[in-house]
Coordinates of C-alpha atoms in Angstrom, one line a residue:
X1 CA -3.1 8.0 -55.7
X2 CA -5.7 5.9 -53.8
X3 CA -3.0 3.0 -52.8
X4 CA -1.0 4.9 -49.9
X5 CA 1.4 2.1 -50.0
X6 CA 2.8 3.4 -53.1
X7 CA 3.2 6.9 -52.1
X8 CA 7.0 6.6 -51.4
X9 CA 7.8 4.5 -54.7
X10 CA 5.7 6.8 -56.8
X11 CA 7.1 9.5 -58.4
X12 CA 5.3 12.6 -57.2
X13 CA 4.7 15.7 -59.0
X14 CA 2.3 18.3 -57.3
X15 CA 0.1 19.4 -59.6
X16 CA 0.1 23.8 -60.8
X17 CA -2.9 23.8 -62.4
X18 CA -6.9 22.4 -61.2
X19 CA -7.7 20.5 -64.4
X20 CA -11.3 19.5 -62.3
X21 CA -12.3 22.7 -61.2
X22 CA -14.8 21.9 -58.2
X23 CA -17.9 23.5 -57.2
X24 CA -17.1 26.3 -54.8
X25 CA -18.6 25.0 -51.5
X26 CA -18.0 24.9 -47.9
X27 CA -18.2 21.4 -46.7
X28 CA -17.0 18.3 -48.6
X29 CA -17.4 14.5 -47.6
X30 CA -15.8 11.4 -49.2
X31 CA -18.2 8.2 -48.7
X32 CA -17.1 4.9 -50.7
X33 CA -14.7 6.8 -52.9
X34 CA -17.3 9.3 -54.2
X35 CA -16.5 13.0 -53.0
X36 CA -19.9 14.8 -52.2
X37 CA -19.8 19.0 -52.0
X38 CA -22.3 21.3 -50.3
X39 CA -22.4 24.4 -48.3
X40 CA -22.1 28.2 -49.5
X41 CA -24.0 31.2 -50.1
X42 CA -24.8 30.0 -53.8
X43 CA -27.4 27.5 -53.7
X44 CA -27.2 26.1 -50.2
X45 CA -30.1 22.9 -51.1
X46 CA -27.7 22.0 -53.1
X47 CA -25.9 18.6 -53.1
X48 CA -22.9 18.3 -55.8
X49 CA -21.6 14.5 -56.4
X50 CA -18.2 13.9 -57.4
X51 CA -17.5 11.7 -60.9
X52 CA -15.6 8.3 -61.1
X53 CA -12.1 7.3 -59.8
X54 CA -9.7 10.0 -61.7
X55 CA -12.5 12.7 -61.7
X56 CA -13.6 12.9 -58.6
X57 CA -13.6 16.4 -58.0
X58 CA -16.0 17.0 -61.6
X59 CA -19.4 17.3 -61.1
X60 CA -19.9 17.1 -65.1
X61 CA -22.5 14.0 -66.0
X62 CA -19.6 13.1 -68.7
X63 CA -17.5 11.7 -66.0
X64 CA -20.1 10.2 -63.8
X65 CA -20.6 13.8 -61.7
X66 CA -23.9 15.7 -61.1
X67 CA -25.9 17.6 -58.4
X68 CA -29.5 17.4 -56.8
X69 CA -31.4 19.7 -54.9
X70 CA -33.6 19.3 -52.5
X71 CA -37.3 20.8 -52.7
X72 CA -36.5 24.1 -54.2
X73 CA -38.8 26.9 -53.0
X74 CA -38.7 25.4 -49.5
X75 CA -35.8 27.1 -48.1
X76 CA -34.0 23.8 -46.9
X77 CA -30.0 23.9 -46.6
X78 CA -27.9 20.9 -46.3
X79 CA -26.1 20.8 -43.0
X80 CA -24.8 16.9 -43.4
X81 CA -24.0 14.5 -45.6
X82 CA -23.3 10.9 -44.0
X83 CA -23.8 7.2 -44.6
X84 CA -26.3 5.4 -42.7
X85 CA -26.4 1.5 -43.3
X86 CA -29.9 0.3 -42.3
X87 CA -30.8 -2.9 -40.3
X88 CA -31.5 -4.7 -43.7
X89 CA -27.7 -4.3 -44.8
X90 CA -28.5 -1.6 -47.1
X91 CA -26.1 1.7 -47.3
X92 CA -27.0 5.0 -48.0
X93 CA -26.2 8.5 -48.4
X94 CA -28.5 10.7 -46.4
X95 CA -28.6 14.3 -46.1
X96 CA -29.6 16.1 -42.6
X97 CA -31.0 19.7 -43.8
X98 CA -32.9 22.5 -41.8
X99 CA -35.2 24.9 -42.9
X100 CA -34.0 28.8 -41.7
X101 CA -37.7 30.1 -42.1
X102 CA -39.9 27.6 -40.0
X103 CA -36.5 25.9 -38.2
X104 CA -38.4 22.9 -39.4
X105 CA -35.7 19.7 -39.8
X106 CA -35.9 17.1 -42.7
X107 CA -33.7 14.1 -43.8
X108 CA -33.2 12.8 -47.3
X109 CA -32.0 10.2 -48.6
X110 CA -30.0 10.2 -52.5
X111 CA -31.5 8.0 -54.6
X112 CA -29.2 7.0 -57.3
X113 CA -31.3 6.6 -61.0
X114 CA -29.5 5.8 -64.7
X115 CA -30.3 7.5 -67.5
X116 CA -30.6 5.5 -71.1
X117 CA -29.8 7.5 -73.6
X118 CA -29.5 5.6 -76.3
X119 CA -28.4 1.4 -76.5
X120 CA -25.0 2.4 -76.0
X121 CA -24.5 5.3 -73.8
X122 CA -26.4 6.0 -70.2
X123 CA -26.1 8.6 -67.5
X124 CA -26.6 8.5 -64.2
X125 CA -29.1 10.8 -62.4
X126 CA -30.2 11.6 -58.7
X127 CA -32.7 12.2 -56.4
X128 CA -33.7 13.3 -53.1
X129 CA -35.9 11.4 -51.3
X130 CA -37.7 12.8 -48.0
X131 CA -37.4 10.3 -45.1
X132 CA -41.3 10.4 -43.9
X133 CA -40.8 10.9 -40.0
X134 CA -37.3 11.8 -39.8
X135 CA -35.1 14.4 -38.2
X136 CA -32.7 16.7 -40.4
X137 CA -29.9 18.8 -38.0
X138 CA -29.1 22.3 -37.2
X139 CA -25.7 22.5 -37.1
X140 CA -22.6 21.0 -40.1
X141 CA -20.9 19.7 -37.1
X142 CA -24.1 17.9 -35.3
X143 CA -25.0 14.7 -36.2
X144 CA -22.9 11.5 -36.5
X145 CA -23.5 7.7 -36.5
X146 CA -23.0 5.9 -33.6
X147 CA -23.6 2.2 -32.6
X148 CA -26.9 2.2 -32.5
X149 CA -28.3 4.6 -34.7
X150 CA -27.9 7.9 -36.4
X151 CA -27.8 11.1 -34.1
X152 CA -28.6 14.5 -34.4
X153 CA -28.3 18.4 -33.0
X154 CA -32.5 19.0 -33.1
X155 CA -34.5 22.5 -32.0
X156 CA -36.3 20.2 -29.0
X157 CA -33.0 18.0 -28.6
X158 CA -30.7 15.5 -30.0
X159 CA -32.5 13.2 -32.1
X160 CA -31.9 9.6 -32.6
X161 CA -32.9 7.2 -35.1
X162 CA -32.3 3.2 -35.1
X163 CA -31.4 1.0 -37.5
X164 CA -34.8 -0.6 -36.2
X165 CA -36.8 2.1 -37.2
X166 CA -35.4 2.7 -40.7
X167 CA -36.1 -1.4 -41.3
X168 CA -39.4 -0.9 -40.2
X169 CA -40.7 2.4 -42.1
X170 CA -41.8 3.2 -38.9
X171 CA -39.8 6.4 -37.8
X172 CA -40.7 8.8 -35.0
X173 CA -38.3 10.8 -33.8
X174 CA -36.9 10.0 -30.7
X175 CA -35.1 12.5 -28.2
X176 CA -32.3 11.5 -25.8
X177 CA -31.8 14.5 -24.2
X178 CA -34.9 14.8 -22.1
X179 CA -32.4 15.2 -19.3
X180 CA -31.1 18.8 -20.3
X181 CA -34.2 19.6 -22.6
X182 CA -34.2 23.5 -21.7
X183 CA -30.5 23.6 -23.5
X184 CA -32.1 23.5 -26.5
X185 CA -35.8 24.6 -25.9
X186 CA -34.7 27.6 -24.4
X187 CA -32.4 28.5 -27.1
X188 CA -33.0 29.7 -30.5
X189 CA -32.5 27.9 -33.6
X190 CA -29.8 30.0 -34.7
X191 CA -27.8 29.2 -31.9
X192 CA -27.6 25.8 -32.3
X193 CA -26.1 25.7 -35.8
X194 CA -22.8 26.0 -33.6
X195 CA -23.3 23.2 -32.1
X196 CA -20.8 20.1 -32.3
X197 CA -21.2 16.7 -32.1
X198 CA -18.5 14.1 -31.1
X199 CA -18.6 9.9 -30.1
X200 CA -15.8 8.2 -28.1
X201 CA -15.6 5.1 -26.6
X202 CA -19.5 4.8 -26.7
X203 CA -19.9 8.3 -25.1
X204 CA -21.3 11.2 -27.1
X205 CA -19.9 14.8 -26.3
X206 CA -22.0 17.7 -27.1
X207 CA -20.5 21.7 -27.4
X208 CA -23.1 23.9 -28.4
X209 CA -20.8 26.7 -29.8
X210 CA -20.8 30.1 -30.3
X211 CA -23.6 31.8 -28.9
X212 CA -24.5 34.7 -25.9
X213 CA -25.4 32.0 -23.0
X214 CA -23.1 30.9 -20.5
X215 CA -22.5 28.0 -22.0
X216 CA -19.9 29.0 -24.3
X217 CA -17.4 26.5 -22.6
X218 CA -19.6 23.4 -21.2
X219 CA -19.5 20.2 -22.9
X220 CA -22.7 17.6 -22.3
X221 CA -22.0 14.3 -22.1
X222 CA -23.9 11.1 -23.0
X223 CA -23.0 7.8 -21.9
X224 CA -25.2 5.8 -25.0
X225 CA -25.3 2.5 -22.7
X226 CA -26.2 3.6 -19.5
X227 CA -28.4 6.5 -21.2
X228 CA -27.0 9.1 -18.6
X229 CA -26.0 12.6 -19.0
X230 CA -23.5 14.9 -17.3
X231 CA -21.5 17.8 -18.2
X232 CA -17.8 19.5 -17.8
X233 CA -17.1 22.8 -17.6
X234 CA -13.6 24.3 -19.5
X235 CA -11.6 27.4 -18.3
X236 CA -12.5 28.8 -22.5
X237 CA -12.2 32.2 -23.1
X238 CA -13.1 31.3 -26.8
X239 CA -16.2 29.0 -28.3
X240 CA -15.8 25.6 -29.4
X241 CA -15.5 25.5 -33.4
X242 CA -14.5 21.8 -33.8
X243 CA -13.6 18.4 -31.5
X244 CA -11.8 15.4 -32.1
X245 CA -10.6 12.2 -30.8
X246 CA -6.7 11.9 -29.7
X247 CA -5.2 8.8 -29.0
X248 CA -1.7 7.5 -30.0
X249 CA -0.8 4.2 -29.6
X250 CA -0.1 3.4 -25.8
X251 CA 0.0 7.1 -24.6
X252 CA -2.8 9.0 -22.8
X253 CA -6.0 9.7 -24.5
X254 CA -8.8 12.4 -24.9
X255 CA -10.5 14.9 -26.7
X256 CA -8.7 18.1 -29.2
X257 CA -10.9 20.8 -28.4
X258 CA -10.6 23.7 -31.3
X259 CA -11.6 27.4 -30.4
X260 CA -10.7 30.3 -32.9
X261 CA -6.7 30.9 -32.1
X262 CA -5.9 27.6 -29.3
X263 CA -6.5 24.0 -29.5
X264 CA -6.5 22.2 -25.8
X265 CA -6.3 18.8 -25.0
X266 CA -9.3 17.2 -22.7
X267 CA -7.6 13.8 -20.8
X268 CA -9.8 11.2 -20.9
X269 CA -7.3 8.6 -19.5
X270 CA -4.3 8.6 -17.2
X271 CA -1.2 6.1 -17.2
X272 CA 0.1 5.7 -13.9
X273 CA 3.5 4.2 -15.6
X274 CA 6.2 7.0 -14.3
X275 CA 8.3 6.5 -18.0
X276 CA 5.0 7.4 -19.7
X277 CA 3.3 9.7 -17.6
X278 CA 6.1 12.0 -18.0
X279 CA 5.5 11.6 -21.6
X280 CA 3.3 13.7 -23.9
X281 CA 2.7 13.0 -27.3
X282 CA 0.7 15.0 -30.4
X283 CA 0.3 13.9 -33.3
X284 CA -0.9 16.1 -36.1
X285 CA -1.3 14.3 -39.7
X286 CA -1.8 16.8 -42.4
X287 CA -1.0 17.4 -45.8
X288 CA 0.1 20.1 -48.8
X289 CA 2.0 21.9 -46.7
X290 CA 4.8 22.8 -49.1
X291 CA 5.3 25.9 -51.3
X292 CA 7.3 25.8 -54.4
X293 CA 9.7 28.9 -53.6
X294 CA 11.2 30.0 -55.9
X295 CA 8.5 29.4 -58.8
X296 CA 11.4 27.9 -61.3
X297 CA 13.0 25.6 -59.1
X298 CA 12.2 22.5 -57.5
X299 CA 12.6 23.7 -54.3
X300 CA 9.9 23.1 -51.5
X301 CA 10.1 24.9 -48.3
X302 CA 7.8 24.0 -45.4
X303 CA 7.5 25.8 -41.7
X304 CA 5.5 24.8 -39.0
X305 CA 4.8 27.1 -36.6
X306 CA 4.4 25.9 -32.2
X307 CA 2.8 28.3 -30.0
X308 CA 2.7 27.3 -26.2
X309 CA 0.5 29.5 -23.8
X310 CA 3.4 29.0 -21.4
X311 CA 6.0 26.6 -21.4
X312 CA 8.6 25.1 -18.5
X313 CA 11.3 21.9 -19.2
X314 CA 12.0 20.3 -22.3
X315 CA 10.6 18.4 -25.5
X316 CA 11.6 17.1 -28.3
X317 CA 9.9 17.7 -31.5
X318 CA 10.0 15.4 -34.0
X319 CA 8.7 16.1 -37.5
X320 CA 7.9 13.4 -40.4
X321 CA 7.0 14.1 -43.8
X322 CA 6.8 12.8 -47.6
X323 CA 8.2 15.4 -50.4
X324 CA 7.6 15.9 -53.9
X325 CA 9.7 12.5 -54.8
X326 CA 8.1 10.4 -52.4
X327 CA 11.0 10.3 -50.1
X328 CA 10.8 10.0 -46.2
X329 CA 12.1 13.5 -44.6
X330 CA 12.6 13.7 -40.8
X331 CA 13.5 16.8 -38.7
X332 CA 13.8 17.2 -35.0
X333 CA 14.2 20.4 -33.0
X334 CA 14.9 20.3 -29.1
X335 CA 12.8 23.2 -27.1
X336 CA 14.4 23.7 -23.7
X337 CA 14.3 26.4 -20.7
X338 CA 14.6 26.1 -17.3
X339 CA 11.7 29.0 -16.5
X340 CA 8.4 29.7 -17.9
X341 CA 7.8 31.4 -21.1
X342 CA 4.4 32.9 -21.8
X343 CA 3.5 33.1 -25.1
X344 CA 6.1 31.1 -27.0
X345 CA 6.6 30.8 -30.2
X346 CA 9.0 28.0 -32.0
X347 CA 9.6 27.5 -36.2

């Protein structure tokens, strides 16, 4: 159900069977309650587009559903699918490709089309439209839209485009990063489809991911105001797959930084209240976590598994969920010792 607010009223069933089989893809966006798929070994210039409300995981033209592909024969893959609203109020869904055989990057735009079939029944269709000028991006995780424009991970740097210059039909491609220029000159295209992109608080934080170069575990910074650049340097022994922004209510902020087997926890903020700064809070908002076990009955067990690197004092673990009724279940579990453990492990 779309409306959250009835998910503990509702009576909820999960579902045993997929009665909308999806396409089998790698990367999946929802943008103004249409689901778009792409990604994979199949048919990687392929965009898939998600039917109506109640089928949108069908890409069937029955139920409003289809694909595009973008210039055939030219070796393009789709690395992001976003939407970017222009200066003249209009919204669209752009898609950020690169090319693996000239590591040339293009951007296209959907164009949305319908079909008359007859005087009763229509289709919809779609296109993809080349933005003359424009930028496409390396990387899945390297481009994202910001305040003032749309940014991405680039072979000669990260590339912005304004709102200005998409009103105007007059795009050039313009490149923030003179500043630190040889990290992606002197790099090869391959590398930089590692990269990830992430914006805070009007600052953009740039990993470049798994590679050979000792930058492994350096993030660059962009402050998008004062168009300055810096950088800070992680004790990593692992890549940076994935960021994200962490920041609970009045508790101290910063940046989840995801390597293969640890997630770590940049501070971006501190509270000098003693109560609080004693205090630290994660919060981890997931979904279909339950099994049915056994098959027959209805009978869901979930486990959640804590690993600490190493571990002194004492916190309390508190644990909120929905089940398969839409009821609120709570459970807490109190972890306690007096001297470090190394490597620990709580269910």
């Amino acid at each position: 159900l779309d409306a959250t607010d009835q998910w503990p009223v509702a009576n909820l069933i999960a579902p045993t069977e997929n009665f909308t089989e999806g396409p089998q893809t790698t990367h999946v966006e929802c943008i103004d309650s249409r689901v778009y798929f792409w990604g994979g070994n199949g048919v990687p210039n392929r965009l898939y587009i998600g039917g109506n409300p109640g089928n949108l995981f069908s890409t069937s033209p029955g139920t409003g559903g289809g694909f595009v592909d973008v210039e055939p024969g030219t070796h393009q893959e789709i690395r992001v699918v976003t939407k970017y609203k222009t200066q003249s109020g209009a919204s669209i869904v752009t898609m950020l490709c690169n090319s693996k055989n000239s590591s040339m990057e293009q951007r296209f735009n959907l164009v949305e089309n319908s079909v008359s079939l007859s005087n009763e029944q229509s289709m919809k269709s779609w296109q993809a439209e080349q933005v003359a000028g424009a930028v496409g991006c390396k990387s899945y995780n390297g481009a994202l839209v910001c305040e003032d424009g749309l940014y991405s991970v680039s072979r000669y740097g990260l590339a912005l485009t304004t709102m200005t210059m998409e009103y105007n039909s007059q795009i050039r491609t313009n490149y923030v990063s003179d500043a630190i220029k040889p990290v992606f000159t002197d790099l090869m295209g391959s590398v930089l489809k590692n990269s990830v992109l992430l914006e805070c608080d009007g600052i953009i934080y740039l990993a470049i991911g798994k590679n050979d170069t000792d930058i492994d575990d350096m993030i660059f910074c962009y402050d998008i105001d004062q168009k300055a650049w810096w950088t800070v340097t992680l004790d990593l022994d692992e890549p940076i797959i994935k960021m994200f922004h962490v920041d609970y209510e009045n508790y101290q902020e910063g940046i989840g930084i995801v390597t293969a087997n640890h997630v770590y926890l940049l501070p971006l903020t501190h509270n000098d209240s003693p109560e609080v700064a004693a205090d630290f809070n994660v919060v981890i908002q997931t979904g279909e976590l339950a099994t049915q076990q056994p098959q027959e009955n209805w009978q869901y067990l979930s486990q959640m598994e804590f690993r600490f690197d190493y571990f002194i004092g004492s916190v309390l673990i508190e644990l909120t969920g929905i089940d398969q009724f839409g009821r609120k279940v709570s459970t807490k579990k109190r972890i306690s010792h007096s001297s470090t453990q190394y490597n620990l492990a709580e269910y």
